[in-house]
CSV table of C-alpha atoms and ligand atoms in Angstrom, one decimal:
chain,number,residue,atom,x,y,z
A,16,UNK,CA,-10.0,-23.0,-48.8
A,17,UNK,CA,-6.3,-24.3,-49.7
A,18,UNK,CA,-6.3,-27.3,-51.5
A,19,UNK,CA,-3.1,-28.9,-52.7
A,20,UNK,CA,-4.4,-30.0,-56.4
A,21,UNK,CA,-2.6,-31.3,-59.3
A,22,UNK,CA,0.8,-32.2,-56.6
A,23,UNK,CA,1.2,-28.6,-56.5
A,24,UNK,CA,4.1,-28.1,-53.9
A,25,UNK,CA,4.5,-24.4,-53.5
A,26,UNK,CA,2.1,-20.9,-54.0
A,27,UNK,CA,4.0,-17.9,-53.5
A,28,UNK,CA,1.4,-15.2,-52.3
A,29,UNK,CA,2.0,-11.3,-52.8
A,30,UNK,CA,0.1,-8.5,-52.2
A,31,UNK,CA,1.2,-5.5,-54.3
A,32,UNK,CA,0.2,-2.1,-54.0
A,33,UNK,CA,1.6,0.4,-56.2
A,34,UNK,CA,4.3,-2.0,-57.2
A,35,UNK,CA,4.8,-1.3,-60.6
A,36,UNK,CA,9.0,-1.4,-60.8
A,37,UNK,CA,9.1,-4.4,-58.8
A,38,UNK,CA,6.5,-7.2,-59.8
A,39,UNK,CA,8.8,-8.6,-62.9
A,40,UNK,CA,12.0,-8.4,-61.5
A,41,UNK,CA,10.5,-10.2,-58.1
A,42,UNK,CA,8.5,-12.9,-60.8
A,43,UNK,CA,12.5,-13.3,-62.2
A,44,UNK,CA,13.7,-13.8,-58.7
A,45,UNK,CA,11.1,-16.3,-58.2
A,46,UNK,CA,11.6,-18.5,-61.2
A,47,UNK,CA,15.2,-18.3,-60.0
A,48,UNK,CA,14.9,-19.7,-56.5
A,49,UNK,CA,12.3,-22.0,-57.3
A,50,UNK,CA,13.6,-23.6,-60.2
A,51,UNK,CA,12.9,-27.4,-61.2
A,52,UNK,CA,10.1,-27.0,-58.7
A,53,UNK,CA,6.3,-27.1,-59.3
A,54,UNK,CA,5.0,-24.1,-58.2
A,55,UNK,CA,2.4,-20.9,-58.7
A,56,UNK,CA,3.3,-17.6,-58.1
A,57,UNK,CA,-0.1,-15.4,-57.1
A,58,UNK,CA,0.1,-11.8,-57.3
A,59,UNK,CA,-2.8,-10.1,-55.0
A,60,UNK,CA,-3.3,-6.5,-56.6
A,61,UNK,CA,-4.5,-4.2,-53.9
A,62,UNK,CA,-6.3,-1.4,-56.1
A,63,UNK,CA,-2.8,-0.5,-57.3
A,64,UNK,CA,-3.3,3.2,-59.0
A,65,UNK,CA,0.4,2.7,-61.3
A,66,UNK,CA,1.0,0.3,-63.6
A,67,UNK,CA,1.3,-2.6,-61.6
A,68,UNK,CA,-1.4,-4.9,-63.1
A,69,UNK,CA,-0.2,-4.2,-67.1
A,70,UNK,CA,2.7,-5.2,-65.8
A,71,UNK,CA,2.4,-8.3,-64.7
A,72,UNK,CA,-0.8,-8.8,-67.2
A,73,UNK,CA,2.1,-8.4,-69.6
A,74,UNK,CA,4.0,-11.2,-67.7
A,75,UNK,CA,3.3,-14.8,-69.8
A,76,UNK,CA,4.8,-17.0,-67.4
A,77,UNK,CA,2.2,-19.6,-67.0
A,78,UNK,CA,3.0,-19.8,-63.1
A,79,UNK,CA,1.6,-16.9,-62.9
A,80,UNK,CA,-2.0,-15.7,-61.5
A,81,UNK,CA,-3.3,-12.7,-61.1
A,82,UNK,CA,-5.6,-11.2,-58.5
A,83,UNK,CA,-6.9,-7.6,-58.7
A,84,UNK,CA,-8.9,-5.8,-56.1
A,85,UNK,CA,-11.2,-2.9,-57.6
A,86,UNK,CA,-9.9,-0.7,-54.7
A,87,UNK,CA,-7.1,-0.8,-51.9
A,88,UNK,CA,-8.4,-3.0,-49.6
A,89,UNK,CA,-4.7,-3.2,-47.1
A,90,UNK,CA,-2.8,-6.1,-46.8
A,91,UNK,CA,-4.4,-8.2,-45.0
A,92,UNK,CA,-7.3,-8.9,-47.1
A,93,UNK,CA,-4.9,-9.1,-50.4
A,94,UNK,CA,-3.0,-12.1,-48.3
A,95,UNK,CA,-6.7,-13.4,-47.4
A,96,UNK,CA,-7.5,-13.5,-50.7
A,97,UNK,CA,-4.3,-14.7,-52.3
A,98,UNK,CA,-4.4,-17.5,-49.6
A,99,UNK,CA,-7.5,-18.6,-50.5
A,100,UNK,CA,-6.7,-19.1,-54.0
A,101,UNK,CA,-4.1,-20.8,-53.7
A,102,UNK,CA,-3.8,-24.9,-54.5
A,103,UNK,CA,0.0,-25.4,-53.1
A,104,UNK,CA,0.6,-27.6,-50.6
A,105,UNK,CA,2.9,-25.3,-48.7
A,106,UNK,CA,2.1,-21.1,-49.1
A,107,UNK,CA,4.8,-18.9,-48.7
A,108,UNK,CA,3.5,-15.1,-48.9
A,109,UNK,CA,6.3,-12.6,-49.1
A,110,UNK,CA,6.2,-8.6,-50.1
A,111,UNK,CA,6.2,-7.7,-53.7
A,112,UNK,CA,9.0,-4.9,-53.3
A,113,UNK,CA,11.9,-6.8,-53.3
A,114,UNK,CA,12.5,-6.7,-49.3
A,115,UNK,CA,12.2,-10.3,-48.9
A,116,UNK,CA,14.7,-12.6,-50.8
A,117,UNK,CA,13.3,-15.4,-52.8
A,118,UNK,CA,16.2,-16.9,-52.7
A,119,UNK,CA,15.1,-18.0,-48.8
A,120,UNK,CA,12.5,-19.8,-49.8
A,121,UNK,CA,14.5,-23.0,-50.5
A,122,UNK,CA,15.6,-22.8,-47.2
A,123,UNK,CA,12.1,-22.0,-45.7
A,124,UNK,CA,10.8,-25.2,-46.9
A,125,UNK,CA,13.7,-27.2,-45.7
A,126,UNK,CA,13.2,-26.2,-42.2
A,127,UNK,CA,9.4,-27.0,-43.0
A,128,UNK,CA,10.3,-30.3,-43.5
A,129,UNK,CA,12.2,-30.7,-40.1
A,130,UNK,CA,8.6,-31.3,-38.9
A,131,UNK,CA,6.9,-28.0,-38.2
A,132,UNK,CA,4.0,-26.5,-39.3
A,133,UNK,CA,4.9,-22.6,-39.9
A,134,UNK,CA,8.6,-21.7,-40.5
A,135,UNK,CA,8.4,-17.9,-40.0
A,136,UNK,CA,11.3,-15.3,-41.4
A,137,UNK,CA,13.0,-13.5,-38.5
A,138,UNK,CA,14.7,-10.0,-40.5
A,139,UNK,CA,17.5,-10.4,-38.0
A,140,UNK,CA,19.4,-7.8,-40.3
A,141,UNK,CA,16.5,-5.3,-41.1
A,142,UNK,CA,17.2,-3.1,-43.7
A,143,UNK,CA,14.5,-0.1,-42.6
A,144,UNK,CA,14.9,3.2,-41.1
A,145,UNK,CA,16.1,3.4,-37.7
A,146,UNK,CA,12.2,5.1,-36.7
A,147,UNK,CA,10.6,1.5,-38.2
A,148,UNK,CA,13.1,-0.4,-36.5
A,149,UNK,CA,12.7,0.8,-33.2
A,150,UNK,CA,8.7,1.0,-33.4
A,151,UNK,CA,8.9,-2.7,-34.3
A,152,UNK,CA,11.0,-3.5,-31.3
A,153,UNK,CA,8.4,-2.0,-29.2
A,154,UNK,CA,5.5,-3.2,-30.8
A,155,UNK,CA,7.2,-6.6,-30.5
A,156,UNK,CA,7.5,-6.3,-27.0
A,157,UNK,CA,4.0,-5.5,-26.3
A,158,UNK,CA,3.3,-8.2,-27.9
A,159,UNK,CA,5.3,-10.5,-25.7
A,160,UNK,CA,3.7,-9.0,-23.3
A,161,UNK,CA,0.1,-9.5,-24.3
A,162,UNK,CA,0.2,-12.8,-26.4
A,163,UNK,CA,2.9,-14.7,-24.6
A,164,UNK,CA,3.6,-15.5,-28.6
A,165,UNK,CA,7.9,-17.0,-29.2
A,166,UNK,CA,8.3,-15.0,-32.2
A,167,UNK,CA,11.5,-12.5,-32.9
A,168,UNK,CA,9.3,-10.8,-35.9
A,169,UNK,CA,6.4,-11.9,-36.8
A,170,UNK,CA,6.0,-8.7,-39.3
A,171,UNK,CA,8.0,-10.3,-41.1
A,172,UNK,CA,5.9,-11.1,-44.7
A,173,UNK,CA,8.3,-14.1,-45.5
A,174,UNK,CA,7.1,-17.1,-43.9
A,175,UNK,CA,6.4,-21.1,-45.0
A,176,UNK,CA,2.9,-22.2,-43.5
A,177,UNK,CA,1.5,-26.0,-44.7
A,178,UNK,CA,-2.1,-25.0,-46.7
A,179,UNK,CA,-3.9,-26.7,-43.5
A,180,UNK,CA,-2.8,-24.2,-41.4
A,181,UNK,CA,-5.7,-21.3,-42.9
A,182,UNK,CA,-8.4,-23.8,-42.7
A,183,UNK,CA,-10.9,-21.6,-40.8
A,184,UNK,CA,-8.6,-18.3,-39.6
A,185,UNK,CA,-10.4,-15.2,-40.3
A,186,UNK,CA,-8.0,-12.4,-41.6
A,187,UNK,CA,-9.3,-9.0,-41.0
A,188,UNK,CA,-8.0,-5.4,-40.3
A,189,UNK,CA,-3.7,-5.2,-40.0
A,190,UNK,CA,-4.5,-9.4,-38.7
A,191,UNK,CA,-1.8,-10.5,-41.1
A,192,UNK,CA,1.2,-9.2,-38.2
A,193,UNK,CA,-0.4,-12.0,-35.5
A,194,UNK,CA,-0.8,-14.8,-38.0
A,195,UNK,CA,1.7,-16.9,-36.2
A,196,UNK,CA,0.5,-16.4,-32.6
A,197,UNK,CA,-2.7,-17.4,-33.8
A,198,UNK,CA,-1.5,-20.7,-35.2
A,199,UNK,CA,0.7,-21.1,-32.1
A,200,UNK,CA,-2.5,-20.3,-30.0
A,201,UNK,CA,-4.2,-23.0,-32.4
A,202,UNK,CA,-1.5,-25.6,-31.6
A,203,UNK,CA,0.4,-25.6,-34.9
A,204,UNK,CA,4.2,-26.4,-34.7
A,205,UNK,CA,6.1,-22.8,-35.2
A,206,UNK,CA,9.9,-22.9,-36.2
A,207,UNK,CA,11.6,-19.3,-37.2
A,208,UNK,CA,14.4,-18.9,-39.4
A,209,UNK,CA,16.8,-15.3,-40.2
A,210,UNK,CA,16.1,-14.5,-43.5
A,211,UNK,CA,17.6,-12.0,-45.5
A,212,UNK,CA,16.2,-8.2,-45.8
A,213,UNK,CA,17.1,-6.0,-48.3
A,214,UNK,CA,16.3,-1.8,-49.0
A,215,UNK,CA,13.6,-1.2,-50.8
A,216,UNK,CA,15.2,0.1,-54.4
A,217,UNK,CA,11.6,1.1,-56.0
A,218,UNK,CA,8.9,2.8,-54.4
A,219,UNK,CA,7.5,4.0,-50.8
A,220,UNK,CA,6.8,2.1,-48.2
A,221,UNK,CA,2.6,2.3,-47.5
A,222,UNK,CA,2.9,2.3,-44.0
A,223,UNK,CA,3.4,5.3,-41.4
A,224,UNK,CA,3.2,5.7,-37.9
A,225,UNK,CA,-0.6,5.5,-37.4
A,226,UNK,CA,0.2,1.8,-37.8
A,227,UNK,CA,1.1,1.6,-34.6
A,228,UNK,CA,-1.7,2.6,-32.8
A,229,UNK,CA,-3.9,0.6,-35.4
A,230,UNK,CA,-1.5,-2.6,-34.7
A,231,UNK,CA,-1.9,-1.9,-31.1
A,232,UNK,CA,-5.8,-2.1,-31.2
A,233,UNK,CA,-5.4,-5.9,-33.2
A,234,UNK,CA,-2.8,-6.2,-30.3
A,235,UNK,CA,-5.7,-6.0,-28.0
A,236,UNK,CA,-8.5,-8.1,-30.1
A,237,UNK,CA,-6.1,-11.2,-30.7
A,238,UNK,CA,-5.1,-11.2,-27.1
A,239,UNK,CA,-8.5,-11.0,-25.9
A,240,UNK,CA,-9.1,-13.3,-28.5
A,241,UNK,CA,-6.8,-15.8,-27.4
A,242,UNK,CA,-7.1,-16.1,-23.2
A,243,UNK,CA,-11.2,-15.5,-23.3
A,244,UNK,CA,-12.9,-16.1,-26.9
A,245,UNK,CA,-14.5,-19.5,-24.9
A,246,UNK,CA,-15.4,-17.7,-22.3
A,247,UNK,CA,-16.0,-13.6,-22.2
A,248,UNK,CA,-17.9,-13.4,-18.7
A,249,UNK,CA,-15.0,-14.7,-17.3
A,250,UNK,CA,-12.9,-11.7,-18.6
A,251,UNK,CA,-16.1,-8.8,-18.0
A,252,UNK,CA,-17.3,-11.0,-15.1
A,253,UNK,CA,-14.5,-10.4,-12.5
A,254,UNK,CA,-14.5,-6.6,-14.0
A,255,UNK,CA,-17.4,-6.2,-13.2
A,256,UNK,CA,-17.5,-7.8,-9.5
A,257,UNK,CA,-14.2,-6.8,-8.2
A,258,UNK,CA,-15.5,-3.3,-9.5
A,259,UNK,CA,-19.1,-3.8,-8.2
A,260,UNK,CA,-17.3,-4.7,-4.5
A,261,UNK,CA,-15.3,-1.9,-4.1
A,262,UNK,CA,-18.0,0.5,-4.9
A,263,UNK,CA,-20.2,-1.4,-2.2
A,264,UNK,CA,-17.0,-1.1,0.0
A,265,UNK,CA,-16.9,2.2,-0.4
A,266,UNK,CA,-20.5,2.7,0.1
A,267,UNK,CA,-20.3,0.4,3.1
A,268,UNK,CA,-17.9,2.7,4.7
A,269,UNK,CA,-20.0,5.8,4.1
A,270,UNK,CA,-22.9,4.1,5.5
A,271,UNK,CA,-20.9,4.0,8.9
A,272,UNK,CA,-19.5,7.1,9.1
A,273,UNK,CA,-23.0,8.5,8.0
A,274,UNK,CA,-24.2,6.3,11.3
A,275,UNK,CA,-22.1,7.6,13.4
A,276,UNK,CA,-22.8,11.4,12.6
A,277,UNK,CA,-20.7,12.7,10.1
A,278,UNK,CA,-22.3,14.3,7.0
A,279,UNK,CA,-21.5,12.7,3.6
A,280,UNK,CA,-23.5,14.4,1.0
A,281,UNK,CA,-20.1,16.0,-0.1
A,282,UNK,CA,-18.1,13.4,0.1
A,283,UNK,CA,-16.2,12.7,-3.7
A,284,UNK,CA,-16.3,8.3,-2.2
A,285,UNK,CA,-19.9,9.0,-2.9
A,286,UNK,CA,-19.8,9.6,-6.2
A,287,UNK,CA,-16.9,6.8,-6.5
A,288,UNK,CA,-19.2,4.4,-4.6
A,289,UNK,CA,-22.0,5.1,-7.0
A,290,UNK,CA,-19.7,5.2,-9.7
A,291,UNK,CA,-17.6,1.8,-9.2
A,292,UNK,CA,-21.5,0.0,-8.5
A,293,UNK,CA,-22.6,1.0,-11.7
A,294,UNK,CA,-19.7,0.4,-14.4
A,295,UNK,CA,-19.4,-2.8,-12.3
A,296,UNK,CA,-23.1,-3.8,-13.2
A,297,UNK,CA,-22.6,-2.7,-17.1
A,298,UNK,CA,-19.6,-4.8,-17.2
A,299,UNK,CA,-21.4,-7.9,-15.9
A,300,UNK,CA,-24.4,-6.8,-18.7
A,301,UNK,CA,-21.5,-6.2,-20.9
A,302,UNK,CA,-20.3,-9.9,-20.5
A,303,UNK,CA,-23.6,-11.6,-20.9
A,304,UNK,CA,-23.9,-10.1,-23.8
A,305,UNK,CA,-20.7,-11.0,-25.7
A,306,UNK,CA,-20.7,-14.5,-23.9
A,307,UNK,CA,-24.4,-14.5,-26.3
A,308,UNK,CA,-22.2,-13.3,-28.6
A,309,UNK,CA,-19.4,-16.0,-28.5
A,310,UNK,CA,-22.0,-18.7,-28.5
A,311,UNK,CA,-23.7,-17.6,-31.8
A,312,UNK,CA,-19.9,-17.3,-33.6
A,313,UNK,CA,-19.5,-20.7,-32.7
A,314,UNK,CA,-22.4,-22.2,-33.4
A,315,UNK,CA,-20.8,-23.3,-36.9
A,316,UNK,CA,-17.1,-24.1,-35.9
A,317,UNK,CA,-15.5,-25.9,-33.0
A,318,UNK,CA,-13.4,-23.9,-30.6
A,319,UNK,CA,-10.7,-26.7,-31.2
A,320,UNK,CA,-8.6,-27.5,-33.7
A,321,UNK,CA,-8.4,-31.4,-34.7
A,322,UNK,CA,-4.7,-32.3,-36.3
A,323,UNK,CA,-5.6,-36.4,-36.7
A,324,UNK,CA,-8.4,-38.5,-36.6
A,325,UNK,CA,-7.9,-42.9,-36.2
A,326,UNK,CA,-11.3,-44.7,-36.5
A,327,UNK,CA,-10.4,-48.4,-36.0
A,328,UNK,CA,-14.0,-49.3,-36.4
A,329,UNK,CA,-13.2,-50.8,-39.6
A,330,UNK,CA,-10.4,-53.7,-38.2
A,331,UNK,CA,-10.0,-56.5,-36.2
A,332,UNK,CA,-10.2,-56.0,-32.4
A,333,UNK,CA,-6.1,-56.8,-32.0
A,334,UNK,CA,-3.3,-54.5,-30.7
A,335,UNK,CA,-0.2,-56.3,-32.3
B,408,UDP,N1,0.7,-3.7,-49.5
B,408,UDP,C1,-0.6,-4.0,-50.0
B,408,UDP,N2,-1.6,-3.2,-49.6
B,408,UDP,C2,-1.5,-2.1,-48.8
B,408,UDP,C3,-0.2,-1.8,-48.3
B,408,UDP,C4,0.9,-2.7,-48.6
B,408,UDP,O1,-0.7,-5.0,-50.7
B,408,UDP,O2,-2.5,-1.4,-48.5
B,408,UDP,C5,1.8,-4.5,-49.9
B,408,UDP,C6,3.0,-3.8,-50.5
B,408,UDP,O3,2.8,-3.6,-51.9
B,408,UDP,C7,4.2,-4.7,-50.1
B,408,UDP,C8,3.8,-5.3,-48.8
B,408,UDP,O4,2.3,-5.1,-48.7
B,408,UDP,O5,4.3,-5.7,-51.1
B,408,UDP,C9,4.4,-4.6,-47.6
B,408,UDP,O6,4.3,-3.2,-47.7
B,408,UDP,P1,5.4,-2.1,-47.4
B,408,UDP,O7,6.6,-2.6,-48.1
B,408,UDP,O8,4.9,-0.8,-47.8
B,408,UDP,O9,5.6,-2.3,-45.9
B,408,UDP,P2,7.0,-2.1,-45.1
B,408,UDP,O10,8.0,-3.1,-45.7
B,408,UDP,O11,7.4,-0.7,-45.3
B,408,UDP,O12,6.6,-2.5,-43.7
B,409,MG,MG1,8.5,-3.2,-47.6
């Protein structure tokens, strides 16, 4: 868990995968922006297979800190992990290919300390091919759509958070993309700045177009996540009776019919009927279940999130 030891102000996280061409002249970039300022710089390698890690292993800037992952484990994890090392008070992940501009961070920070919590890069100017432009656009609609979240581009790796915002978020899967509308969700303060984007100069990008189908499946798990982690009957519940009614609607009307002397052995509404009335009662069974679910996850941690706690049991019982 984050701790800001020693005064620290600032850990720049970065995952790097097959890196090699841009680790050092990002580290320079870096120790640019950030000079006169006390900060770490914490390279995640994600089972790079070049030369990233002898790289920056060869690197003796003592800012440095180096992580390295036995095999690729995807970006997510490497910002997990790089976020849990690190002792700044304020972590700014960005990517290790020279896309993001340190040179923002300065400006990252100031916004930070206009009061918010998360000040999150908006690429307002993306430098990407037209194909990953437009698949961001509608992936960034969806998620309007299904997480109600403000953000322009919440891709976007280049963002500010204060070290209190990862106490107790679970990264997993492509998670890192929703970071933001989860701490919105969690009731931190969310700013968003343009930031600059550049090409990348050195190596591929690691991503193709199966990402969207993947980023559309966390779509669906944070937004589920969000309206009915408390409460997951409520979600399968209604399923399960508005499904359940129909199919004893449609039953109902068969029944009739059947009464008044028309055959309905090959009706298709028969095999609806019996069809609704059964996925209705799995999705009731269904929502038990999880709700048994939900209870055990939060057995250990709240399903609130406290930002201040005043005990005045201490002073004297006076208001002035
Ligand atoms: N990355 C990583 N592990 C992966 C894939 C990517 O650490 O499995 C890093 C990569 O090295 C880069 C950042 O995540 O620093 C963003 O990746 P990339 O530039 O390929 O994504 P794009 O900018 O094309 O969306
Ligand atoms: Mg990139």
């Amino acid at each position: 868990m984050p701790t800001a030891e020693n005064g620290l102000q600032i850990s720049v996280v970065v995952p790097a995968y097959n890196e090699q061409d841009n680790v050092v002249p990002l580290i320079e970039a870096v120790r640019e922006a950030l000079d006169g300022r006390n900060y770490e710089i914490i390279f995640v390698d994600d089972g790079s297979t070049d030369e990233t890690f002898e790289r920056l292993r060869g690197c003796t800037d003592r800012r440095l800190r180096i992580i390295k992952f036995r095999r690729n484990f995807g970006q997510t994890a490497a910002l997990d992990a790089g976020f849990k090392a690190a002792r700044g008070r304020v972590i700014v992940p960005m990517d290790a290919d020279l896309q993001n501009d340190p040179a923002d961070i300065p400006r990252l920070l100031e916004k930070l300390d206009e009061g918010f919590d998360v000040v999150s890069g908006w690429r307002r100017d993306r430098q990407d091919p037209l194909s990953k432009r437009l698949i961001s656009r509608g992936a960034n609609l969806l998620r309007k759509l299904l997480i109600h979240d403000s953000i322009h581009d919440s891709g976007c790796t280049l963002k500010a958070y204060r070290c209190e915002c990862f106490r107790g978020l679970d990264l997993y899967g492509e998670m890192h993309r929703f970071i933001p509308a989860l701490l919105q969700w969690r009731g931190f303060r969310i700013a968003e700045l343009p930031v600059t984007h550049h090409h990348r100069r050195h190596g591929q990008t690691k991503y193709n177009v199966f990402r969207v189908l993947k980023g559309f499946l966390d779509m669906i798990i944070v937004s589920f996540w969000m309206n009915y982690s408390a409460r997951p009957i409520h979600l399968f519940g209604s399923l399960g009776v508005t499904t359940t009614g129909l199919g004893f609607l449609c039953g109902l009307y068969l029944s009739i019919i059947k009464m008044m002397g028309t055959p309905i052995a090959g009706r298709p509404l028969l095999l609806l009927a019996v069809l609704l009335i059964i996925v209705g009662v799995e999705f009731i069974i269904f929502g038990v279940m999880s709700d048994i679910l939900v209870k055990i996850y939060y057995r250990d941690q709240p399903t609130y999130n406290i930002e201040t706690e005043l005990d005045n049991s201490g002073s004297d019982d006076s208001c002035a």
